[in-house]
Short mmCIF file of C-alpha atoms and ligand atoms in Angstrom, two decimals:
data_model
loop_
_atom_site.label_atom_id
_atom_site.label_comp_id
_atom_site.label_asym_id
_atom_site.label_seq_id
_atom_site.Cartn_x
_atom_site.Cartn_y
_atom_site.Cartn_z
CA MET A 1 131.62 61.47 87.07
CA THR A 2 131.84 61.53 83.28
CA GLY A 3 128.76 60.31 81.46
CA VAL A 4 126.58 60.43 84.57
CA ILE A 5 123.43 62.55 84.40
CA ASP A 6 122.84 63.97 87.86
CA LEU A 7 119.32 65.26 88.46
CA ARG A 8 119.24 64.75 92.23
CA SER A 9 119.28 68.49 92.85
CA ASP A 10 120.11 71.84 91.31
CA THR A 11 122.87 72.10 93.94
CA VAL A 12 125.15 69.67 92.05
CA THR A 13 126.39 72.20 89.47
CA ARG A 14 130.05 73.11 89.15
CA PRO A 15 131.33 76.66 88.72
CA SER A 16 131.92 77.54 85.06
CA ALA A 17 135.21 78.91 83.71
CA GLY A 18 133.71 82.43 83.65
CA MET A 19 132.57 82.12 87.25
CA LEU A 20 135.96 80.82 88.40
CA ALA A 21 137.68 83.73 86.62
CA ALA A 22 135.38 86.19 88.42
CA MET A 23 136.22 84.51 91.72
CA THR A 24 139.98 84.67 91.28
CA SER A 25 139.98 88.35 90.30
CA ALA A 26 137.59 89.59 93.02
CA PRO A 27 138.86 92.30 95.39
CA VAL A 28 138.56 90.97 98.95
CA GLY A 29 139.03 92.01 102.57
CA ASP A 30 138.18 90.82 106.06
CA ASP A 31 134.38 90.65 106.17
CA VAL A 32 134.21 90.41 109.97
CA TYR A 33 135.74 93.91 109.93
CA GLY A 34 133.24 94.84 107.19
CA GLU A 35 136.09 95.27 104.71
CA ASP A 36 135.24 92.92 101.83
CA PRO A 37 134.13 95.10 98.88
CA THR A 38 132.82 92.16 96.82
CA ILE A 39 130.60 90.97 99.66
CA ALA A 40 129.38 94.54 100.23
CA GLU A 41 128.52 94.78 96.52
CA LEU A 42 126.64 91.47 96.53
CA GLU A 43 124.69 92.35 99.67
CA ALA A 44 123.72 95.77 98.31
CA ASP A 45 122.79 94.39 94.88
CA VAL A 46 120.60 91.62 96.25
CA ALA A 47 118.94 93.89 98.83
CA GLY A 48 118.16 96.37 96.03
CA LEU A 49 116.77 93.69 93.72
CA LEU A 50 114.59 92.30 96.50
CA GLY A 51 113.30 95.70 97.64
CA HIS A 52 114.93 95.69 101.08
CA GLU A 53 117.27 98.03 102.97
CA ALA A 54 120.07 95.59 103.66
CA GLY A 55 121.45 92.13 102.94
CA LEU A 56 123.69 89.60 104.66
CA PHE A 57 125.77 87.07 102.72
CA VAL A 58 125.80 83.69 104.48
CA VAL A 59 127.06 80.21 103.75
CA SER A 60 123.75 78.44 103.15
CA GLY A 61 120.02 78.73 102.64
CA SER A 62 119.53 77.00 105.96
CA LEU A 63 121.58 79.64 107.79
CA ALA A 64 119.73 82.45 106.00
CA ASN A 65 116.43 80.90 107.17
CA ILE A 66 117.72 80.33 110.71
CA LEU A 67 118.80 83.99 111.00
CA GLY A 68 115.62 85.27 109.35
CA VAL A 69 113.27 83.28 111.56
CA ARG A 70 115.33 84.13 114.64
CA ALA A 71 114.97 87.82 113.87
CA LEU A 72 111.18 87.57 113.59
CA ALA A 73 110.33 85.08 116.33
CA ALA A 74 111.39 85.30 119.98
CA PRO A 75 112.10 82.14 121.99
CA GLY A 76 108.84 80.49 123.07
CA THR A 77 106.85 81.72 120.08
CA GLU A 78 105.88 79.80 116.94
CA VAL A 79 106.22 80.07 113.19
CA LEU A 80 103.51 78.69 110.90
CA CYS A 81 104.55 76.95 107.69
CA GLU A 82 103.42 74.30 105.25
CA ALA A 83 104.01 70.74 106.49
CA SER A 84 106.62 69.86 103.86
CA ALA A 85 108.41 73.24 103.99
CA HIS A 86 112.21 73.12 104.12
CA VAL A 87 112.20 75.09 107.40
CA ALA A 88 110.04 72.41 109.04
CA ARG A 89 111.42 69.24 107.47
CA ALA A 90 114.97 69.74 106.34
CA GLU A 91 116.70 72.17 108.69
CA LEU A 92 117.17 69.50 111.34
CA GLY A 93 115.22 71.28 114.06
CA ALA A 94 117.45 74.36 113.84
CA HIS A 95 114.62 76.76 114.66
CA ALA A 96 113.95 74.87 117.89
CA ALA A 97 117.61 74.28 118.69
CA VAL A 98 118.95 77.77 117.90
CA SER A 99 115.97 80.04 118.39
CA GLY A 100 113.66 78.18 120.78
CA VAL A 101 110.87 78.48 118.24
CA THR A 102 108.22 75.84 117.51
CA THR A 103 106.38 75.31 114.23
CA ARG A 104 102.76 74.48 113.50
CA THR A 105 101.85 73.52 110.00
CA TRP A 106 99.14 73.53 107.38
CA SER A 107 99.15 70.96 104.63
CA ALA A 108 98.23 71.58 101.02
CA PRO A 109 98.89 69.94 97.63
CA GLY A 110 102.05 71.31 96.04
CA GLY A 111 102.96 72.97 99.35
CA GLN A 112 100.62 75.81 98.44
CA ILE A 113 99.40 78.58 100.71
CA ASP A 114 95.96 77.74 102.14
CA LEU A 115 94.52 80.96 103.48
CA GLU A 116 91.63 79.32 105.32
CA GLN A 117 93.94 76.97 107.22
CA ILE A 118 96.45 79.72 107.99
CA ARG A 119 93.71 82.01 109.30
CA ALA A 120 92.56 79.24 111.63
CA LEU A 121 96.11 78.58 112.85
CA ILE A 122 97.19 82.15 113.63
CA ALA A 123 97.21 82.52 117.39
CA PRO A 124 97.36 86.03 118.79
CA ASP A 125 99.01 86.69 122.14
CA LEU A 126 96.53 85.09 124.56
CA GLY A 127 98.57 85.51 127.70
CA PRO A 128 100.12 82.59 129.57
CA TYR A 129 98.07 79.82 127.92
CA PHE A 130 98.91 79.40 124.24
CA VAL A 131 101.99 79.82 122.10
CA THR A 132 101.86 83.09 120.15
CA THR A 133 102.28 83.07 116.36
CA ALA A 134 105.28 85.30 115.66
CA ALA A 135 105.52 84.82 111.88
CA VAL A 136 104.32 82.83 108.88
CA SER A 137 106.96 81.28 106.63
CA VAL A 138 106.27 80.64 102.95
CA GLU A 139 108.52 78.80 100.50
CA ASN A 140 108.50 80.10 96.91
CA THR A 141 109.07 78.03 94.84
CA HIS A 142 108.18 75.09 97.05
CA ASN A 143 110.84 72.40 96.85
CA PHE A 144 109.14 69.22 98.06
CA GLY A 145 105.85 70.46 96.62
CA GLY A 146 107.46 70.07 93.17
CA GLY A 147 108.95 73.50 92.44
CA THR A 148 105.53 75.10 92.64
CA ILE A 149 104.96 78.84 92.49
CA GLN A 150 102.80 80.08 95.37
CA THR A 151 99.54 81.30 93.86
CA GLY A 152 98.00 82.93 96.94
CA TYR A 153 101.13 84.85 97.89
CA ASP A 154 99.83 88.43 97.64
CA ALA A 155 96.53 87.59 99.33
CA LEU A 156 98.41 86.05 102.25
CA ALA A 157 100.79 89.01 102.45
CA ASP A 158 97.78 91.40 102.57
CA GLU A 159 96.10 89.34 105.26
CA LEU A 160 99.24 89.12 107.40
CA GLN A 161 99.82 92.84 107.05
CA SER A 162 96.39 93.60 108.48
CA ALA A 163 96.86 90.97 111.21
CA GLY A 164 100.28 92.46 112.13
CA VAL A 165 102.03 89.10 111.66
CA PRO A 166 105.34 89.28 109.74
CA LEU A 167 105.94 87.13 106.67
CA HIS A 168 109.15 85.14 106.27
CA LEU A 169 109.97 84.15 102.70
CA ASP A 170 112.15 81.13 102.01
CA GLY A 171 113.10 82.15 98.49
CA ALA A 172 115.83 79.56 97.92
CA ARG A 173 114.45 79.33 94.36
CA LEU A 174 112.81 82.76 94.11
CA TRP A 175 114.49 83.45 90.75
CA ASN A 176 112.85 80.31 89.37
CA ALA A 177 109.46 81.61 90.52
CA SER A 178 110.18 85.01 89.01
CA VAL A 179 111.42 83.80 85.62
CA ALA A 180 108.46 81.40 85.28
CA SER A 181 105.77 83.82 86.46
CA GLY A 182 107.17 87.10 85.11
CA VAL A 183 106.75 88.63 88.59
CA PRO A 184 109.95 90.51 89.60
CA VAL A 185 111.75 89.01 92.60
CA GLY A 186 111.29 92.32 94.40
CA ALA A 187 107.51 92.11 94.08
CA TYR A 188 107.62 88.86 96.02
CA ALA A 189 110.37 89.64 98.52
CA SER A 190 109.34 93.18 99.42
CA ARG A 191 106.13 91.76 100.93
CA ALA A 192 108.19 89.82 103.50
CA ALA A 193 109.85 91.20 106.65
CA ALA A 194 112.76 88.81 106.04
CA ALA A 195 113.57 86.90 102.87
CA SER A 196 116.30 84.43 101.99
CA VAL A 197 117.56 83.64 98.50
CA CYS A 198 120.09 81.02 97.39
CA LEU A 199 122.86 81.57 94.87
CA SER A 200 123.91 77.91 94.95
CA LYS A 201 120.73 76.33 93.56
CA GLY A 202 119.48 77.22 90.07
CA LEU A 203 121.91 80.12 89.76
CA GLY A 204 124.89 77.77 89.85
CA ALA A 205 127.23 79.38 92.40
CA PRO A 206 129.20 76.87 94.48
CA VAL A 207 128.04 78.32 97.81
CA GLY A 208 126.07 81.15 99.33
CA SER A 209 122.73 82.68 100.22
CA VAL A 210 121.61 86.19 101.07
CA LEU A 211 119.19 87.21 103.80
CA VAL A 212 117.47 90.56 103.28
CA GLY A 213 115.41 92.76 105.57
CA SER A 214 115.46 96.13 107.27
CA ALA A 215 118.84 97.62 108.24
CA GLU A 216 118.02 96.88 111.88
CA LEU A 217 117.04 93.24 111.21
CA ILE A 218 120.23 92.64 109.21
CA LYS A 219 122.38 94.29 111.88
CA GLU A 220 121.01 91.80 114.42
CA ALA A 221 121.33 88.88 111.99
CA ARG A 222 125.00 89.82 111.47
CA VAL A 223 125.60 89.53 115.21
CA TRP A 224 123.85 86.16 115.32
CA ARG A 225 125.80 84.89 112.31
CA LYS A 226 129.04 85.60 114.19
CA ARG A 227 127.62 84.20 117.43
CA LEU A 228 126.93 80.93 115.60
CA GLY A 229 130.52 80.83 114.37
CA ALA A 230 129.67 81.68 110.77
CA GLY A 231 131.46 85.01 110.40
CA TRP A 232 133.89 84.79 107.52
CA ARG A 233 136.87 86.65 106.25
CA GLN A 234 137.93 87.05 102.59
CA ALA A 235 134.73 85.37 101.39
CA GLY A 236 134.52 87.88 98.55
CA VAL A 237 135.87 85.06 96.37
CA LEU A 238 132.54 83.34 97.03
CA ALA A 239 130.45 86.50 96.73
CA ALA A 240 132.04 87.04 93.30
CA ALA A 241 130.56 83.72 92.19
CA GLY A 242 127.16 84.97 93.39
CA LEU A 243 127.50 88.26 91.50
CA TYR A 244 128.53 86.36 88.36
CA ALA A 245 125.52 84.05 88.78
CA LEU A 246 123.14 87.00 89.13
CA ARG A 247 124.53 88.65 86.00
CA ASN A 248 124.71 85.54 83.82
CA ASN A 249 122.49 82.73 85.03
CA VAL A 250 119.04 84.16 85.73
CA GLU A 251 117.40 84.35 82.29
CA ARG A 252 118.58 80.86 81.40
CA LEU A 253 116.46 79.35 84.20
CA ALA A 254 113.71 79.25 81.54
CA ASP A 255 115.72 76.43 79.89
CA ASP A 256 115.66 74.41 83.12
CA HIS A 257 111.90 74.91 83.32
CA ALA A 258 111.43 73.69 79.74
CA HIS A 259 113.62 70.66 80.53
CA ALA A 260 111.52 69.83 83.60
CA ARG A 261 108.35 70.02 81.48
CA LEU A 262 109.94 67.72 78.90
CA ILE A 263 110.82 65.17 81.60
CA ALA A 264 107.30 65.38 83.05
CA GLU A 265 105.76 64.73 79.64
CA VAL A 266 107.88 61.63 79.08
CA LEU A 267 107.07 60.30 82.58
CA ALA A 268 103.35 61.07 82.27
CA ASP A 269 103.32 59.10 79.05
CA ALA A 270 105.09 56.09 80.60
CA ALA A 271 103.21 56.13 83.91
CA PRO A 272 99.84 57.84 83.45
CA GLY A 273 98.66 59.59 86.60
CA SER A 274 102.16 59.84 88.10
CA ILE A 275 102.49 63.51 87.19
CA LYS A 276 100.59 66.29 85.47
CA PRO A 277 103.07 68.10 83.17
CA ASP A 278 101.04 71.31 83.22
CA GLN A 279 101.52 71.43 86.99
CA VAL A 280 105.31 71.55 86.64
CA ASP A 281 105.87 75.26 87.22
CA THR A 282 109.66 75.42 87.30
CA ASN A 283 112.68 73.08 87.49
CA ILE A 284 111.50 70.35 89.87
CA VAL A 285 109.62 67.24 88.78
CA VAL A 286 107.98 65.15 91.49
CA ALA A 287 106.34 61.98 90.14
CA ASP A 288 104.16 59.76 92.30
CA LEU A 289 104.99 56.11 91.71
CA ALA A 290 102.19 54.70 93.90
CA ALA A 291 100.23 53.31 90.95
CA THR A 292 103.26 51.89 89.13
CA GLY A 293 104.00 49.05 91.53
CA LYS A 294 107.63 50.22 91.66
CA SER A 295 109.27 51.54 94.81
CA VAL A 296 111.19 54.80 94.81
CA ALA A 297 114.31 53.06 96.16
CA GLN A 298 114.11 50.44 93.41
CA VAL A 299 113.87 53.05 90.66
CA ILE A 300 116.67 55.18 92.14
CA GLU A 301 119.01 52.15 92.25
CA ALA A 302 118.10 50.88 88.78
CA ALA A 303 118.52 54.38 87.28
CA LYS A 304 121.89 54.77 89.03
CA ALA A 305 123.09 51.53 87.43
CA GLU A 306 122.35 53.21 84.09
CA GLY A 307 124.17 56.42 84.98
CA VAL A 308 121.11 58.51 85.89
CA LEU A 309 121.00 59.96 89.40
CA VAL A 310 117.61 60.99 90.80
CA GLY A 311 116.21 61.41 94.30
CA GLY A 312 113.13 60.66 96.36
CA VAL A 313 110.72 62.72 98.43
CA GLY A 314 108.80 60.53 100.84
CA ALA A 315 107.68 56.94 100.32
CA THR A 316 106.24 57.10 96.82
CA GLN A 317 107.61 60.24 95.19
CA LEU A 318 110.55 60.43 92.82
CA ARG A 319 112.22 63.82 92.35
CA LEU A 320 114.21 65.08 89.37
CA VAL A 321 115.68 68.57 89.37
CA THR A 322 116.97 70.29 86.24
CA HIS A 323 119.89 72.71 86.28
CA LEU A 324 122.51 74.47 84.21
CA ASP A 325 124.79 71.44 83.94
CA ALA A 326 122.02 69.25 82.44
CA SER A 327 121.52 69.77 78.68
CA THR A 328 118.33 69.11 76.74
CA ALA A 329 119.81 65.83 75.45
CA ALA A 330 120.82 64.75 78.96
CA CYS A 331 117.36 65.55 80.38
CA ARG A 332 115.68 63.66 77.54
CA GLN A 333 117.98 60.66 78.06
CA ALA A 334 117.32 60.66 81.82
CA ALA A 335 113.56 60.89 81.28
CA GLU A 336 113.60 58.02 78.80
CA THR A 337 115.65 55.86 81.19
CA ILE A 338 113.22 56.47 84.07
CA ALA A 339 110.23 55.97 81.77
CA ARG A 340 111.55 52.57 80.69
CA LEU A 341 112.05 51.58 84.34
CA LEU A 342 108.48 52.62 85.16
CA ARG A 343 106.79 50.76 82.32
C1 LIG B 401 113.43 75.66 99.77
C2 LIG B 401 114.78 75.50 100.39
N1 LIG B 401 115.12 76.31 101.40
C3 LIG B 401 116.32 76.23 101.99
C4 LIG B 401 117.25 75.31 101.56
C5 LIG B 401 118.55 75.22 102.29
O1 LIG B 401 119.64 75.54 101.52
P1 LIG B 401 121.10 75.00 101.92
O2 LIG B 401 121.18 73.61 101.40
O3 LIG B 401 122.02 75.95 101.21
O4 LIG B 401 121.22 75.07 103.40
C6 LIG B 401 116.94 74.44 100.53
C7 LIG B 401 117.91 73.44 100.06
O5 LIG B 401 117.67 72.64 99.20
C8 LIG B 401 115.66 74.55 99.92
O6 LIG B 401 115.29 73.73 98.94
#
């Protein structure tokens, strides 16, 4: 849609000319037979970057999480996560439906790790009375928390290591966390027994995620991917987009972060108390409209009428996500439109 500024998500980007060229020239083969060299290259590259033995290229972040959690948690066990984590709220019960796994949650501002709460939740194997905690899942950055970087990540990883409970990392936006914090993606992901990363969010590929873990974990995940009907054939054309994204679109995430800060500053000025710009860590802006007297639905509709697409998280929170198809001028224009609607 020409002229429309779409900040509903960082998944709305379109492949660039360079990415499309990489896709059309990629060598491919049948991946179910293990014969696609571009997929093999992507899986090896991402596993290496994330400090793991092996990787598995899959269609979505949700599937990477489903396979990762399935590998760590047997049917009848539980995974702990933050209450607004994607695995708990937005994967449509997949972990219960596919893996027979329940979740129990802690709740913290910004979706942050809360070590005290997690400690109290972890349930060891107590025989035939209580559900056993099989893993803890952490989202970094945290989407509905407002693109926040997890501050207590290493402390939790240390604690879980001594407790013998594996960590699952939902790193759909791990590169955003890394670029903003300066911590290499491998320093985060190598602490987890299974980690998922998305190529189709901030990195701008049209599709694809990678699950990483030990060679054994990935071997099992590969079987489960096929069992769920998600084996694919010459998908190297898609893996090529991922490789292009990794080589070209990581450093520039800093621009998205600066754009998100700019938007937050404009909104904070128009609706004091709705957002704290210094708490915008990466590319997601979540503003609370409770004190403005405006409903999220009202603002979304009014903004749409002016060619600005934004989304909502819950009853009072408006969400704007910056990405590589939204320029500085577009982000400024969107922020000023929303600010006017909030005043
Ligand atoms: C934190 C997080 N994890 C996982 C996913 C799932 O990714 P997909 O939409 O590719 O299934 C998303 C999607 O927005 C996400 O934000």
